[in-house]
CSV table of C-alpha atoms and ligand atoms in Angstrom, one decimal:
chain,number,residue,atom,x,y,z
A,3,UNK,CA,-1.5,18.0,25.4
A,4,UNK,CA,-2.4,17.5,21.7
A,5,UNK,CA,-2.9,14.3,20.0
A,6,UNK,CA,-0.2,12.4,18.1
A,7,UNK,CA,-1.8,11.2,15.0
A,8,UNK,CA,-1.2,7.8,13.4
A,9,UNK,CA,-0.3,9.5,10.2
A,10,UNK,CA,-0.2,13.1,8.8
A,11,UNK,CA,0.3,14.4,5.3
A,12,UNK,CA,3.2,16.7,4.6
A,13,UNK,CA,1.6,19.8,3.0
A,14,UNK,CA,3.6,23.0,2.3
A,15,UNK,CA,3.0,26.3,0.7
A,16,UNK,CA,4.4,24.8,-2.6
A,17,UNK,CA,1.5,22.3,-2.6
A,18,UNK,CA,-1.0,25.0,-1.9
A,19,UNK,CA,0.3,27.1,-4.7
A,20,UNK,CA,0.3,24.2,-7.1
A,21,UNK,CA,-3.4,23.6,-6.4
A,22,UNK,CA,-4.5,27.2,-6.5
A,23,UNK,CA,-2.8,27.8,-9.8
A,24,UNK,CA,-4.8,24.9,-11.3
A,25,UNK,CA,-8.0,26.5,-9.9
A,26,UNK,CA,-7.0,29.8,-11.5
A,27,UNK,CA,-6.2,28.1,-14.9
A,28,UNK,CA,-9.8,26.9,-15.3
A,29,UNK,CA,-8.6,23.5,-16.5
A,30,UNK,CA,-9.7,21.1,-13.8
A,31,UNK,CA,-9.6,17.8,-15.5
A,32,UNK,CA,-7.6,16.0,-18.3
A,33,UNK,CA,-4.8,18.5,-18.6
A,34,UNK,CA,-1.0,19.1,-18.4
A,35,UNK,CA,-0.7,18.3,-14.7
A,36,UNK,CA,-2.0,14.7,-15.1
A,37,UNK,CA,0.5,14.1,-17.9
A,38,UNK,CA,3.4,15.5,-15.9
A,39,UNK,CA,2.4,13.6,-12.8
A,40,UNK,CA,2.2,10.4,-14.9
A,41,UNK,CA,5.7,11.0,-16.3
A,42,UNK,CA,7.2,11.7,-12.8
A,43,UNK,CA,5.8,8.6,-11.2
A,44,UNK,CA,6.5,6.3,-14.2
A,45,UNK,CA,10.1,7.6,-14.3
A,46,UNK,CA,10.5,6.9,-10.6
A,47,UNK,CA,9.3,3.3,-11.0
A,48,UNK,CA,11.6,2.8,-14.1
A,49,UNK,CA,8.5,2.4,-16.4
A,50,UNK,CA,7.5,3.9,-19.7
A,51,UNK,CA,3.9,4.5,-18.9
A,52,UNK,CA,2.0,6.1,-16.1
A,53,UNK,CA,-1.8,6.2,-16.0
A,54,UNK,CA,-3.2,8.4,-13.3
A,55,UNK,CA,-6.5,7.2,-11.7
A,56,UNK,CA,-8.9,8.1,-9.0
A,57,UNK,CA,-7.5,5.7,-6.4
A,58,UNK,CA,-5.2,2.8,-5.8
A,59,UNK,CA,-8.2,0.5,-5.8
A,60,UNK,CA,-9.5,1.7,-9.1
A,61,UNK,CA,-6.0,1.4,-10.6
A,62,UNK,CA,-5.9,-2.3,-9.5
A,63,UNK,CA,-9.3,-2.9,-10.9
A,64,UNK,CA,-8.3,-1.6,-14.3
A,65,UNK,CA,-5.1,-3.6,-14.4
A,66,UNK,CA,-7.0,-6.8,-13.7
A,67,UNK,CA,-9.6,-5.9,-16.4
A,68,UNK,CA,-6.9,-5.1,-18.9
A,69,UNK,CA,-5.3,-8.5,-18.3
A,70,UNK,CA,-8.7,-10.1,-19.1
A,71,UNK,CA,-9.3,-11.3,-15.5
A,72,UNK,CA,-13.0,-12.1,-15.1
A,73,UNK,CA,-15.6,-14.6,-13.7
A,74,UNK,CA,-14.2,-18.1,-13.4
A,75,UNK,CA,-10.6,-16.9,-13.0
A,76,UNK,CA,-8.5,-17.1,-9.9
A,77,UNK,CA,-6.0,-14.5,-8.7
A,78,UNK,CA,-3.4,-15.4,-6.0
A,79,UNK,CA,-2.9,-12.8,-3.3
A,80,UNK,CA,-2.0,-12.2,0.3
A,81,UNK,CA,-4.5,-12.3,3.2
A,82,UNK,CA,-2.2,-9.8,5.1
A,83,UNK,CA,-2.8,-6.5,3.4
A,84,UNK,CA,-5.3,-3.7,3.1
A,85,UNK,CA,-8.6,-5.1,2.0
A,86,UNK,CA,-8.5,-3.3,-1.4
A,87,UNK,CA,-5.8,-5.7,-2.7
A,88,UNK,CA,-8.3,-8.5,-2.6
A,89,UNK,CA,-11.5,-6.5,-3.2
A,90,UNK,CA,-10.2,-5.4,-6.6
A,91,UNK,CA,-10.2,-9.2,-7.6
A,92,UNK,CA,-13.8,-9.4,-6.5
A,93,UNK,CA,-14.6,-6.2,-8.5
A,94,UNK,CA,-13.3,-7.9,-11.6
A,95,UNK,CA,-15.6,-10.9,-10.9
A,96,UNK,CA,-12.7,-13.3,-10.1
A,97,UNK,CA,-11.8,-15.3,-7.0
A,98,UNK,CA,-9.0,-14.3,-4.7
A,99,UNK,CA,-6.9,-17.3,-3.7
A,100,UNK,CA,-4.9,-16.5,-0.6
A,101,UNK,CA,-1.4,-17.7,0.1
A,102,UNK,CA,0.1,-17.3,3.6
A,103,UNK,CA,2.9,-14.9,4.3
A,104,UNK,CA,6.6,-15.1,5.3
A,105,UNK,CA,6.7,-14.2,9.0
A,106,UNK,CA,9.9,-12.1,8.5
A,107,UNK,CA,9.0,-9.8,5.6
A,108,UNK,CA,5.2,-10.1,6.0
A,109,UNK,CA,5.0,-10.5,2.2
A,110,UNK,CA,3.6,-13.4,0.2
A,111,UNK,CA,5.7,-16.5,1.0
A,112,UNK,CA,7.3,-17.5,-2.3
A,113,UNK,CA,7.8,-21.0,-1.1
A,114,UNK,CA,4.1,-21.5,-0.8
A,115,UNK,CA,3.2,-19.8,-4.0
A,116,UNK,CA,3.5,-22.6,-6.6
A,117,UNK,CA,1.2,-25.0,-4.7
A,118,UNK,CA,-1.6,-22.5,-5.1
A,119,UNK,CA,-1.3,-22.2,-8.9
A,120,UNK,CA,-4.0,-23.9,-10.9
A,121,UNK,CA,-5.3,-23.9,-14.5
A,122,UNK,CA,-7.6,-21.1,-13.5
A,123,UNK,CA,-4.8,-18.8,-12.1
A,124,UNK,CA,-5.0,-15.7,-14.3
A,125,UNK,CA,-2.6,-13.5,-12.3
A,126,UNK,CA,-0.6,-13.1,-9.1
A,127,UNK,CA,-1.2,-9.9,-7.1
A,128,UNK,CA,1.6,-9.3,-4.7
A,129,UNK,CA,1.9,-6.5,-2.2
A,130,UNK,CA,5.0,-4.7,-0.8
A,131,UNK,CA,3.5,-4.7,2.6
A,132,UNK,CA,4.4,-1.6,4.7
A,133,UNK,CA,6.8,-0.7,1.9
A,134,UNK,CA,9.0,-3.7,2.2
A,135,UNK,CA,9.9,-5.1,-1.2
A,136,UNK,CA,11.4,-8.4,0.0
A,137,UNK,CA,10.8,-11.5,-2.3
A,138,UNK,CA,9.4,-9.4,-5.2
A,139,UNK,CA,12.1,-10.7,-7.4
A,140,UNK,CA,11.4,-14.3,-6.5
A,141,UNK,CA,7.7,-13.9,-6.9
A,142,UNK,CA,8.3,-12.3,-10.4
A,143,UNK,CA,10.5,-15.3,-11.3
A,144,UNK,CA,7.8,-17.8,-10.3
A,145,UNK,CA,5.1,-15.9,-12.1
A,146,UNK,CA,7.3,-15.8,-15.2
A,147,UNK,CA,8.1,-19.5,-15.0
A,148,UNK,CA,4.4,-20.2,-15.0
A,149,UNK,CA,3.6,-17.5,-17.7
A,150,UNK,CA,1.2,-15.8,-15.3
A,151,UNK,CA,1.3,-12.0,-15.1
A,152,UNK,CA,2.4,-10.5,-11.8
A,153,UNK,CA,0.6,-7.4,-10.7
A,154,UNK,CA,2.4,-5.4,-8.0
A,155,UNK,CA,0.2,-3.6,-5.5
A,156,UNK,CA,2.8,-1.0,-4.7
A,157,UNK,CA,0.3,1.3,-3.0
A,158,UNK,CA,2.6,1.2,0.1
A,159,UNK,CA,5.9,1.3,-1.6
A,160,UNK,CA,6.5,4.4,-3.7
A,161,UNK,CA,10.3,5.1,-4.0
A,162,UNK,CA,11.5,1.8,-2.6
A,163,UNK,CA,14.1,-0.4,-4.2
A,164,UNK,CA,14.9,-4.1,-4.3
A,165,UNK,CA,18.2,-5.5,-5.5
A,166,UNK,CA,18.8,-2.3,-7.5
A,167,UNK,CA,15.3,-2.2,-9.1
A,168,UNK,CA,12.6,0.2,-8.1
A,169,UNK,CA,9.4,-0.9,-6.4
A,170,UNK,CA,6.8,-0.9,-9.2
A,171,UNK,CA,9.2,-2.4,-11.8
A,172,UNK,CA,8.7,-6.1,-11.0
A,173,UNK,CA,5.2,-6.8,-12.3
A,174,UNK,CA,3.6,-6.6,-15.8
A,175,UNK,CA,2.0,-3.5,-14.2
A,176,UNK,CA,2.2,-1.9,-10.7
A,177,UNK,CA,-0.2,0.4,-8.9
A,178,UNK,CA,0.6,3.2,-6.5
A,179,UNK,CA,-1.8,4.9,-4.1
A,180,UNK,CA,-2.0,8.5,-2.9
A,181,UNK,CA,-4.4,8.5,0.0
A,182,UNK,CA,-3.3,11.0,2.7
A,183,UNK,CA,-1.4,8.4,4.7
A,184,UNK,CA,0.8,7.3,1.9
A,185,UNK,CA,4.4,8.5,1.2
A,186,UNK,CA,3.0,11.2,-1.1
A,187,UNK,CA,-0.7,12.2,-1.4
A,188,UNK,CA,-3.1,13.7,-3.9
A,189,UNK,CA,-6.0,13.5,-1.4
A,190,UNK,CA,-7.4,10.6,-3.3
A,191,UNK,CA,-5.6,9.1,-6.2
A,192,UNK,CA,-3.6,6.3,-7.8
A,193,UNK,CA,-1.2,5.5,-10.6
A,194,UNK,CA,-0.8,2.5,-12.8
A,195,UNK,CA,2.7,2.0,-14.2
A,196,UNK,CA,3.8,-0.4,-16.9
A,197,UNK,CA,6.0,-0.9,-20.0
A,198,UNK,CA,3.2,-2.6,-21.8
A,199,UNK,CA,1.8,-0.1,-24.5
A,200,UNK,CA,-1.4,-2.1,-25.0
A,201,UNK,CA,-2.2,-2.4,-21.3
A,202,UNK,CA,-1.5,1.3,-20.7
A,203,UNK,CA,-3.9,2.3,-23.5
A,204,UNK,CA,-6.6,-0.1,-22.4
A,205,UNK,CA,-6.3,1.4,-18.9
A,206,UNK,CA,-6.4,5.0,-20.3
A,207,UNK,CA,-9.5,4.1,-22.2
A,208,UNK,CA,-11.3,2.4,-19.4
A,209,UNK,CA,-10.6,5.1,-16.8
A,210,UNK,CA,-12.3,7.5,-19.3
A,211,UNK,CA,-15.6,5.8,-19.9
A,212,UNK,CA,-14.2,3.5,-22.6
A,213,UNK,CA,-13.4,6.5,-24.9
A,214,UNK,CA,-10.7,6.2,-27.5
A,215,UNK,CA,-7.3,7.1,-25.9
A,216,UNK,CA,-7.0,10.4,-27.8
A,217,UNK,CA,-10.6,11.4,-27.4
A,218,UNK,CA,-9.7,14.6,-25.7
A,219,UNK,CA,-6.9,15.9,-28.0
A,220,UNK,CA,-9.2,17.9,-30.2
A,221,UNK,CA,-7.8,16.4,-33.3
A,222,UNK,CA,-10.3,17.2,-36.1
A,223,UNK,CA,-10.1,13.7,-37.5
A,224,UNK,CA,-11.3,12.5,-34.1
A,225,UNK,CA,-14.4,14.7,-34.1
A,226,UNK,CA,-17.1,13.1,-32.1
A,227,UNK,CA,-14.6,10.9,-30.2
A,228,UNK,CA,-15.8,12.3,-26.9
A,229,UNK,CA,-19.1,10.5,-27.2
A,230,UNK,CA,-17.6,7.4,-28.9
A,231,UNK,CA,-17.3,4.6,-26.4
A,232,UNK,CA,-15.2,1.7,-27.7
A,233,UNK,CA,-15.6,-0.5,-24.7
A,234,UNK,CA,-17.1,-0.7,-21.2
A,235,UNK,CA,-15.5,1.9,-19.1
A,236,UNK,CA,-15.6,3.8,-15.9
A,237,UNK,CA,-14.9,7.3,-14.6
A,238,UNK,CA,-11.7,6.6,-12.8
A,239,UNK,CA,-10.0,9.8,-13.8
A,240,UNK,CA,-7.8,11.9,-11.6
A,241,UNK,CA,-8.6,15.6,-11.5
A,242,UNK,CA,-6.0,18.3,-12.4
A,243,UNK,CA,-6.2,19.6,-8.9
A,244,UNK,CA,-5.1,16.2,-7.5
A,245,UNK,CA,-2.4,15.8,-10.2
A,246,UNK,CA,-1.0,19.2,-9.5
A,247,UNK,CA,-0.7,18.3,-5.8
A,248,UNK,CA,0.9,15.0,-6.9
A,249,UNK,CA,3.5,16.8,-9.0
A,250,UNK,CA,4.4,19.2,-6.1
A,251,UNK,CA,4.7,16.2,-3.7
A,252,UNK,CA,6.9,14.2,-6.2
A,253,UNK,CA,9.4,17.1,-6.1
A,254,UNK,CA,10.0,16.3,-2.4
A,255,UNK,CA,9.7,12.5,-2.5
A,256,UNK,CA,13.4,11.9,-1.7
A,257,UNK,CA,13.2,14.3,1.3
A,258,UNK,CA,10.0,12.5,2.5
A,259,UNK,CA,11.7,9.1,2.3
A,260,UNK,CA,14.7,10.4,4.1
A,261,UNK,CA,12.5,11.9,6.9
A,262,UNK,CA,10.6,8.7,7.2
A,263,UNK,CA,13.8,6.6,7.4
A,264,UNK,CA,15.0,8.9,10.2
A,265,UNK,CA,11.8,8.5,12.2
A,266,UNK,CA,12.0,4.7,11.7
A,267,UNK,CA,15.6,4.8,12.9
A,268,UNK,CA,14.7,6.7,16.0
A,269,UNK,CA,11.9,4.2,16.8
A,270,UNK,CA,14.3,1.3,16.2
A,271,UNK,CA,16.9,2.6,18.6
A,272,UNK,CA,14.4,3.5,21.3
A,273,UNK,CA,12.4,0.2,21.1
A,274,UNK,CA,15.4,-2.1,20.5
A,275,UNK,CA,15.6,-3.3,24.1
A,276,UNK,CA,11.9,-3.6,24.9
A,277,UNK,CA,11.0,-7.0,26.2
A,278,UNK,CA,8.2,-8.8,24.3
A,279,UNK,CA,8.3,-6.6,21.3
A,280,UNK,CA,9.3,-7.6,17.7
A,281,UNK,CA,10.5,-4.7,15.5
A,282,UNK,CA,10.2,-4.5,11.7
A,283,UNK,CA,12.7,-6.8,10.2
A,284,UNK,CA,14.8,-4.9,7.6
A,285,UNK,CA,17.6,-6.9,6.1
A,286,UNK,CA,21.0,-5.5,7.1
A,287,UNK,CA,22.4,-3.4,4.3
A,288,UNK,CA,19.0,-2.8,2.7
A,289,UNK,CA,17.8,-0.1,5.0
A,290,UNK,CA,18.1,2.3,2.1
A,291,UNK,CA,15.8,0.2,0.0
A,292,UNK,CA,12.7,0.1,2.1
A,293,UNK,CA,10.2,2.9,1.5
A,294,UNK,CA,8.8,3.4,5.0
A,295,UNK,CA,5.0,3.5,4.8
A,296,UNK,CA,4.1,2.8,8.4
A,297,UNK,CA,5.9,1.7,11.6
A,298,UNK,CA,4.4,-1.5,12.8
A,299,UNK,CA,5.7,-3.5,15.7
A,300,UNK,CA,4.3,-6.6,17.2
A,301,UNK,CA,4.0,-8.3,20.5
A,302,UNK,CA,5.9,-11.6,20.9
A,303,UNK,CA,3.8,-14.8,20.5
A,304,UNK,CA,2.9,-15.3,24.1
A,305,UNK,CA,0.4,-12.5,23.6
A,306,UNK,CA,-2.9,-12.5,21.6
A,307,UNK,CA,-5.3,-9.9,20.3
A,308,UNK,CA,-6.9,-9.3,23.7
A,309,UNK,CA,-3.7,-7.9,25.1
A,310,UNK,CA,-2.8,-6.1,21.9
A,311,UNK,CA,-6.3,-4.5,21.7
A,312,UNK,CA,-6.0,-3.4,25.3
A,313,UNK,CA,-2.6,-1.8,24.5
A,314,UNK,CA,-4.0,0.1,21.5
A,315,UNK,CA,-7.0,1.3,23.5
A,316,UNK,CA,-4.7,2.4,26.3
A,317,UNK,CA,-2.5,4.3,23.9
A,318,UNK,CA,-5.5,6.0,22.3
A,319,UNK,CA,-6.7,7.0,25.8
A,320,UNK,CA,-3.4,8.9,26.0
A,321,UNK,CA,-4.2,10.6,22.7
A,322,UNK,CA,-1.7,8.5,20.7
A,323,UNK,CA,-2.9,7.2,17.4
A,324,UNK,CA,-2.1,3.5,17.3
A,325,UNK,CA,-3.9,0.9,15.2
A,326,UNK,CA,-4.1,-2.8,14.4
A,327,UNK,CA,-2.6,-3.1,10.9
A,328,UNK,CA,-3.9,-5.4,9.3
A,329,UNK,CA,-6.8,-7.6,10.3
A,330,UNK,CA,-6.7,-10.6,7.9
A,331,UNK,CA,-8.7,-10.2,4.8
A,332,UNK,CA,-10.0,-13.7,4.7
A,333,UNK,CA,-11.5,-13.3,8.1
A,334,UNK,CA,-13.5,-10.2,7.2
A,335,UNK,CA,-17.2,-11.2,7.4
A,336,UNK,CA,-18.0,-11.0,3.7
A,337,UNK,CA,-14.9,-13.1,2.8
A,338,UNK,CA,-15.9,-15.7,5.3
A,339,UNK,CA,-19.4,-15.8,3.9
A,340,UNK,CA,-18.3,-15.9,0.2
A,341,UNK,CA,-15.6,-18.5,0.5
A,342,UNK,CA,-16.1,-20.2,3.9
A,343,UNK,CA,-12.8,-19.0,5.2
A,344,UNK,CA,-12.2,-19.6,8.9
A,345,UNK,CA,-9.6,-19.2,11.6
A,346,UNK,CA,-6.7,-21.5,10.9
A,347,UNK,CA,-6.7,-21.2,7.1
A,348,UNK,CA,-3.6,-19.0,7.0
A,349,UNK,CA,-2.0,-19.4,10.4
A,350,UNK,CA,1.1,-17.2,9.9
A,351,UNK,CA,-1.0,-14.2,8.8
A,352,UNK,CA,-3.5,-14.7,11.6
A,353,UNK,CA,-0.9,-15.1,14.3
A,354,UNK,CA,0.9,-11.9,13.2
A,355,UNK,CA,-2.2,-9.9,12.5
A,356,UNK,CA,-3.4,-10.5,16.0
A,357,UNK,CA,-0.3,-9.0,17.6
A,358,UNK,CA,0.5,-6.0,15.4
A,359,UNK,CA,0.5,-2.4,16.6
A,360,UNK,CA,1.0,0.4,14.1
A,361,UNK,CA,2.5,3.4,15.8
A,362,UNK,CA,2.3,7.1,14.9
A,363,UNK,CA,4.5,7.7,11.8
A,364,UNK,CA,4.9,10.8,9.7
A,365,UNK,CA,7.6,12.9,8.1
A,366,UNK,CA,7.8,15.7,10.7
A,367,UNK,CA,7.4,13.5,13.8
A,368,UNK,CA,9.8,15.0,16.4
A,369,UNK,CA,11.9,13.4,19.0
A,370,UNK,CA,9.6,14.3,21.9
A,371,UNK,CA,6.6,12.9,20.2
A,372,UNK,CA,8.6,9.7,19.5
A,373,UNK,CA,9.7,9.4,23.1
A,374,UNK,CA,6.1,9.9,24.3
A,375,UNK,CA,4.8,7.2,22.0
A,376,UNK,CA,7.6,4.7,23.0
A,377,UNK,CA,7.2,5.5,26.7
A,378,UNK,CA,3.5,5.0,26.6
A,379,UNK,CA,3.9,1.8,24.7
A,380,UNK,CA,6.4,0.5,27.2
A,381,UNK,CA,4.0,1.3,30.2
A,382,UNK,CA,1.1,-0.5,28.4
A,383,UNK,CA,3.2,-3.5,27.7
A,384,UNK,CA,4.6,-3.6,31.3
A,385,UNK,CA,1.0,-3.5,32.5
A,386,UNK,CA,0.2,-6.6,30.4
A,387,UNK,CA,3.3,-8.3,31.8
A,388,UNK,CA,2.1,-7.7,35.3
A,389,UNK,CA,-1.4,-9.0,34.5
A,390,UNK,CA,0.2,-12.2,33.1
A,391,UNK,CA,1.9,-13.1,36.3
B,423,PLP,C1,-3.7,2.2,0.2
B,423,PLP,C2,-3.7,0.9,-0.4
B,423,PLP,C3,-4.4,0.6,-1.5
B,423,PLP,C4,-5.3,1.6,-2.3
B,423,PLP,O1,-6.1,2.4,-1.5
B,423,PLP,P1,-7.0,3.5,-2.1
B,423,PLP,O2,-7.6,4.1,-0.9
B,423,PLP,O3,-8.0,3.0,-3.0
B,423,PLP,O4,-6.1,4.5,-2.8
B,423,PLP,C5,-4.4,-0.7,-2.1
B,423,PLP,N1,-3.6,-1.6,-1.5
B,423,PLP,C6,-2.9,-1.4,-0.4
B,423,PLP,C7,-2.0,-2.5,0.1
B,423,PLP,C8,-2.9,-0.2,0.2
B,423,PLP,O5,-2.2,0.0,1.3
């Protein structure tokens, strides 16, 4: 029996052709594919600018820098996310200030947000965790009322909607990620989207070693621009190879999202009646809005991480890729050391994070694989139920 992976990219002949045609063209960086990919993603997010970058993390870093976030500043964010959404704040030299999450959506709890705002708050960085956009409108409202820019870490939410607005359209800027487990992939890659011309140009310059934005156009009046560096910059560019793959993947985004919705629906139906299991909470009537990134269930609260970890180990022993999405960021060793965080600081995030199990989830997951995962999960949970007696 072969392994059922936690995630798996959807690569077809069209993707392979897109990549090989770039290789044949000889133009491997800063070319037409990047521009096209930027337009496709920006359009999908309802934004005027797309700035392709080397990863979601580097995109978030540039957005923070372009907003002037630096040492002495605070940025409010969630402890229940992939570590990059807080690390980018450290990369900018600022301090991540965590706010606990809403136990239903698993996103930043808007009712706890205002209490964390201080004179030093330079931005709010909110995440659509697992592709769920809930509260993004309220968070944007609160940010607006305090005149603090909202940055959307939309790395898990490409293609989702919330109250008629696309994920990626709520913040001053938003960032998507294209690592192979995301809704679409470029191998490695990310995309900043915004309506702010100045912010977009700053990010374009900083991703390209601080060069003037039009340094590569070959305009005679800009002779020498390639070695002119207007500001501190980085090499956070996306290659044409990656961008070509991104364009080919974007053509199929709607099919991908539908396939993921179907797999999620099958999981929901199969797991609905399991004792001791909490399923993802998707608001009735908004199933169409969620952009399914992963399928994460959790044990009910009479269980802890010991039982959860045993279940994950047991599933892996049966060649089923399960994982503990996400360990709390504030409890990672270097965050504890930097800011003295300890257990109990963010009780909702901690309690949920100890009981989550991410199940295998990918576009072409078939019904037999799904049944095998659910059956194995059930056996592992029943084993824990017996051990508890
Ligand atoms: C994937 C992801 C990122 C970016 O990851 P990269 O590997 O740098 O592309 C950032 N934030 C969240 C919440 C993510 O899931």
